[in-house]
Coordinates of C-alpha atoms in Angstrom, one line a residue:
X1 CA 49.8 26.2 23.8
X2 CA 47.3 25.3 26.3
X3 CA 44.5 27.5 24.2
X4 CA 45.9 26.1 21.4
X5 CA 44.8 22.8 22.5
X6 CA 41.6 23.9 24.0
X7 CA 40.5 25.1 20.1
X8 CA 41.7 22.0 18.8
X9 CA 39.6 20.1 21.2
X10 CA 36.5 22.5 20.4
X11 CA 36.8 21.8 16.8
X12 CA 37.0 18.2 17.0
X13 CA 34.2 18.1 18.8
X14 CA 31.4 20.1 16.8
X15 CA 33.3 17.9 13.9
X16 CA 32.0 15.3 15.7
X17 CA 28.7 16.4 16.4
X18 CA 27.9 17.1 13.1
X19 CA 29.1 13.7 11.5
X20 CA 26.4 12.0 13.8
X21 CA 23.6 14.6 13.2
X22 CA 24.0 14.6 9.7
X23 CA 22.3 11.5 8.6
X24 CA 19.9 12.6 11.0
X25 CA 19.1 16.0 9.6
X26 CA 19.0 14.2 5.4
X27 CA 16.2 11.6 6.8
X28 CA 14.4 14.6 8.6
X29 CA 14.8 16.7 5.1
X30 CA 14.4 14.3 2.2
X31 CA 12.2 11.3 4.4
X32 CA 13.4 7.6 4.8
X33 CA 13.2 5.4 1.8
X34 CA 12.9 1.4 1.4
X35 CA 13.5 -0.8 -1.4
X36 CA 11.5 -4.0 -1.3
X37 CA 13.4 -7.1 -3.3
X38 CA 11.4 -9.7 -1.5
X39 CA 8.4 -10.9 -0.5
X40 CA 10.6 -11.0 3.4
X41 CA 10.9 -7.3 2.6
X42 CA 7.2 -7.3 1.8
X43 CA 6.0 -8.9 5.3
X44 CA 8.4 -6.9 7.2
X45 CA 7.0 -4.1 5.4
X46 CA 3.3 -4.7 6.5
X47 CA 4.1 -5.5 9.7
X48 CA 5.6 -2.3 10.9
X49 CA 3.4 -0.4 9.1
X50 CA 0.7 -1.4 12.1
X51 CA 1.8 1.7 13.8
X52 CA 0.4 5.2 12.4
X53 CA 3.1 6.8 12.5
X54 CA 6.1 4.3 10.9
X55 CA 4.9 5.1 7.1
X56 CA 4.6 9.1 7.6
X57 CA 7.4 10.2 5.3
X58 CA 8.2 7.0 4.2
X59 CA 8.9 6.3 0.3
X60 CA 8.6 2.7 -0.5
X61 CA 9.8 1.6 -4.1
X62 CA 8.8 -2.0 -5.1
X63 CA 12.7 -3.4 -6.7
X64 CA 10.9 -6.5 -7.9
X65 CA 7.7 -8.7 -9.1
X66 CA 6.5 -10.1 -6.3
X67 CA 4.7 -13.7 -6.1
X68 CA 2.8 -15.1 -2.8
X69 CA 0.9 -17.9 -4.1
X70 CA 0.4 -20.4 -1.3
X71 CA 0.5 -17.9 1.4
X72 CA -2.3 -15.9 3.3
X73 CA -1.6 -12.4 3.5
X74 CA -2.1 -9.8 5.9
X75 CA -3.2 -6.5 4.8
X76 CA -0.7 -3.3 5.2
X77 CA -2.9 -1.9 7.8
X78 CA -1.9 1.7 7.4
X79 CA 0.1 3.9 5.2
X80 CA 0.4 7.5 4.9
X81 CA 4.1 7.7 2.8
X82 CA 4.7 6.9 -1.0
X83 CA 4.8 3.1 -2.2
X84 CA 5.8 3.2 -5.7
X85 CA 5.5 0.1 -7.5
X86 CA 7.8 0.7 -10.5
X87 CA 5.4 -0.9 -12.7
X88 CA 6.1 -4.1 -11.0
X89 CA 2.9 -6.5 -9.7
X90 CA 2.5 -8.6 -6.3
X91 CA 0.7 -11.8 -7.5
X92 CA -0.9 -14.8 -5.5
X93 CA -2.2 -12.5 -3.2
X94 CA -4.5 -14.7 -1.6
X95 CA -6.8 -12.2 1.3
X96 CA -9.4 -14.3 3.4
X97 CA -8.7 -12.2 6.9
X98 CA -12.6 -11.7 8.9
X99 CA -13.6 -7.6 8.9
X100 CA -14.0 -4.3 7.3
X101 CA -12.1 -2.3 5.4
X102 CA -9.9 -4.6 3.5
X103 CA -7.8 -5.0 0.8
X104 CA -3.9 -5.4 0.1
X105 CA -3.9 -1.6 2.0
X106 CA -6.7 -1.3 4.4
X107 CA -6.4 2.2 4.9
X108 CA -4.5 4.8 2.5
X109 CA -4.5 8.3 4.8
X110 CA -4.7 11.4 3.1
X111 CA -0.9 12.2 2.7
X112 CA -0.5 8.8 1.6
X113 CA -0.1 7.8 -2.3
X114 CA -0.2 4.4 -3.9
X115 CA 1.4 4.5 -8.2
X116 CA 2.8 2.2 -10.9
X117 CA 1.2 -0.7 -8.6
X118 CA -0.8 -3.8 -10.0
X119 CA -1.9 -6.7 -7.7
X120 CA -3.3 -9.7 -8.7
X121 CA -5.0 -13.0 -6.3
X122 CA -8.1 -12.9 -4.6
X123 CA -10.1 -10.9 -1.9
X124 CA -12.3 -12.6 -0.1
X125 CA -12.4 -11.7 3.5
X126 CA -15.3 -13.0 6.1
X127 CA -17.2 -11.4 8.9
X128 CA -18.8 -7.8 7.8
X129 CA -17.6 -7.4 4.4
X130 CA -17.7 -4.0 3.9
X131 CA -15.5 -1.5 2.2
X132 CA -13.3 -4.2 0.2
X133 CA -11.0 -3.3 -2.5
X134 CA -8.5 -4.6 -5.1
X135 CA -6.1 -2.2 -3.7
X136 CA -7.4 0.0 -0.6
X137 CA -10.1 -0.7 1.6
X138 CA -11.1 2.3 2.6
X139 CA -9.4 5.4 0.3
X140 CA -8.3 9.2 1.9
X141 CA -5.2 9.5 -0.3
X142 CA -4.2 9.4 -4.0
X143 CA -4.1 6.0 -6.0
X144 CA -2.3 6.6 -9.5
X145 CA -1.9 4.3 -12.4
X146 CA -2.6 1.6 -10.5
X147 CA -4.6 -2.3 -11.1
X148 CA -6.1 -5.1 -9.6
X149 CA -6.8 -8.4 -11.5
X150 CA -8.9 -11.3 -9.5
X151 CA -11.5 -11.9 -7.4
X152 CA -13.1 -9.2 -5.1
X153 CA -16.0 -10.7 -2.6
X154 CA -17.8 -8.8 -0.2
X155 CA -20.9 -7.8 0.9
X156 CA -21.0 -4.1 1.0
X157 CA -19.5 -0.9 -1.0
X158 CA -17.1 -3.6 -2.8
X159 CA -14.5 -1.8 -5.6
X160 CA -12.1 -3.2 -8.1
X161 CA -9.5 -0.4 -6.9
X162 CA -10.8 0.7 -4.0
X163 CA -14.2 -0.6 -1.4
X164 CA -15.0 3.0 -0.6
X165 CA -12.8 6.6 -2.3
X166 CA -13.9 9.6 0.5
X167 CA -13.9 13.4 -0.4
X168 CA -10.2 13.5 -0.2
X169 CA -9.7 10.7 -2.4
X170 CA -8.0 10.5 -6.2
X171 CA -8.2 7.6 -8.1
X172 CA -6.1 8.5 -11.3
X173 CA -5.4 6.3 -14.5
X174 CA -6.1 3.0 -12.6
X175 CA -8.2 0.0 -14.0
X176 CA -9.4 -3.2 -13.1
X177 CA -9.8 -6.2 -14.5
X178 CA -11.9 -8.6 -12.5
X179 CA -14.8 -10.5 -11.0
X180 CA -16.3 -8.6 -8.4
X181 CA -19.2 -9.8 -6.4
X182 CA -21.1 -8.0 -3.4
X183 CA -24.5 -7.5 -2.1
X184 CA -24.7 -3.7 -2.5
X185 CA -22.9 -0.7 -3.6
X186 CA -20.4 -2.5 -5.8
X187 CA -18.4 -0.7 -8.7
X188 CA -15.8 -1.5 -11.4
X189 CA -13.4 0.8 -9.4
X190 CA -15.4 2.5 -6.8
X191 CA -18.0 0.7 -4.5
X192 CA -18.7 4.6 -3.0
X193 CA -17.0 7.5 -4.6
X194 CA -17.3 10.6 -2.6
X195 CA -14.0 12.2 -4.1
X196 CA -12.4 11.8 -7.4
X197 CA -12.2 9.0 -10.1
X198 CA -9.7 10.2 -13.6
X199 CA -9.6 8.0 -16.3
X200 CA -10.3 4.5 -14.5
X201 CA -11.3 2.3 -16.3
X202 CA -13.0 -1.6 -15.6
X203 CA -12.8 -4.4 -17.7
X204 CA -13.9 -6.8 -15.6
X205 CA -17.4 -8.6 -14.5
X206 CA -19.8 -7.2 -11.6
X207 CA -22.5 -9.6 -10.8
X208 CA -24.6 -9.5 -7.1
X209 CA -25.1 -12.9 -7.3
X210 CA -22.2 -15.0 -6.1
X211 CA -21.0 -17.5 -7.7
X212 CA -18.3 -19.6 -6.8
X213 CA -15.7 -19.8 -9.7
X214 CA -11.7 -20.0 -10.8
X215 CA -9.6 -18.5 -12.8
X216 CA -6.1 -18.6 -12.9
X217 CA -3.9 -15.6 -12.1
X218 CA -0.5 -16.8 -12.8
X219 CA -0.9 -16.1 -16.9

């Protein structure tokens, strides 16, 4: 009887064990997914996403059209998971932080993919200017079917997608649709592609001159 017990004990316990490592083991196979409804979700969202490490994994899939008119935003600073916008768009995205590098990602690593995305607002931020884009500052990973409609203002390697796509970097069946002004190295989608460009196609105006105009993004 007393063995008996002892077995029953044992077996209770790795059933134990295994009900709290399972959920464990699924994130560690299949990766940790959000849904954000919200533009709360959104913020939350970019504000983790400060640390390297947070978004490695991570699928994000965008529930929702998202409007932030009347708020600055802060850029997602780093991503390096899969943000899939479901053919939704953020709109009134309004972008006036100071620095490099900018745009509604700042930096899309190389494992990192950005699809079925369109933002629209304005990216204007101060101080250097340089690698500004509609979607990623400054591009490692893989953009796909994705577009920016608004204002892009910089001074240097300024893109309607992205400021500057690097050897690793795809740019796939995206387009944009905007008024993009800088001082050099300014493209419809690409300020400076070193990697790849498919299908992209701009729509929009390029001028070096700036010119201080509206337009109104909430059609």
């Amino acid at each position: 009887m007393k063995r008996f017990k002892q077995i029953t004990s044992f077996i209770l316990i790795v059933l134990l064990l295994s009900s709290l490592l399972a959920p464990v083991l699924a994130e560690k196979a299949g990766g940790r997914t959000i849904h954000i409804k919200t533009k709360e979700d959104l913020y939350n969202f970019a504000k983790k996403a400060s640390f390297d490490k947070y978004s490695l994994g991570l699928t994000v899939i965008l529930e929702n059209d998202i409007d932030l008119k009347g708020e600055n935003f802060t850029p997602i600073p780093i991503f390096k998971g899969t943000f899939d916008g479901r053919g939704h768009t953020i709109k009134g995205v309004k972008l006036e932080v100071e620095g490099s590098n900018q745009g509604f990602f700042r930096y899309l690593e190389e494992e990192g993919v950005i699809k079925n995305l369109t933002i629209e607002g304005s990216i204007m931020p101060k101080g250097d200017q340089k690698n500004i884009g509609g979607l990623v500052g400054f591009n490692t990973g893989t953009i796909d079917k994705a577009h920016f409609k608004g204002i892009l203002r910089g001074k240097n390697t300024i893109g309607g997608i992205a400021g500057y796509n690097s050897t690793s970097g795809k740019i796939i069946n995206s387009s944009s649709d905007s008024f993009i002004y800088g001082e050099r190295k300014v493209g419809g989608i690409a300020g400076v592609n070193a990697g790849v460009i498919l299908r992209g196609h701009n729509k929009g105006h390029i001028n070096t001159t700036v010119e201080e105009i509206s337009i109104d993004l909430q059609e």
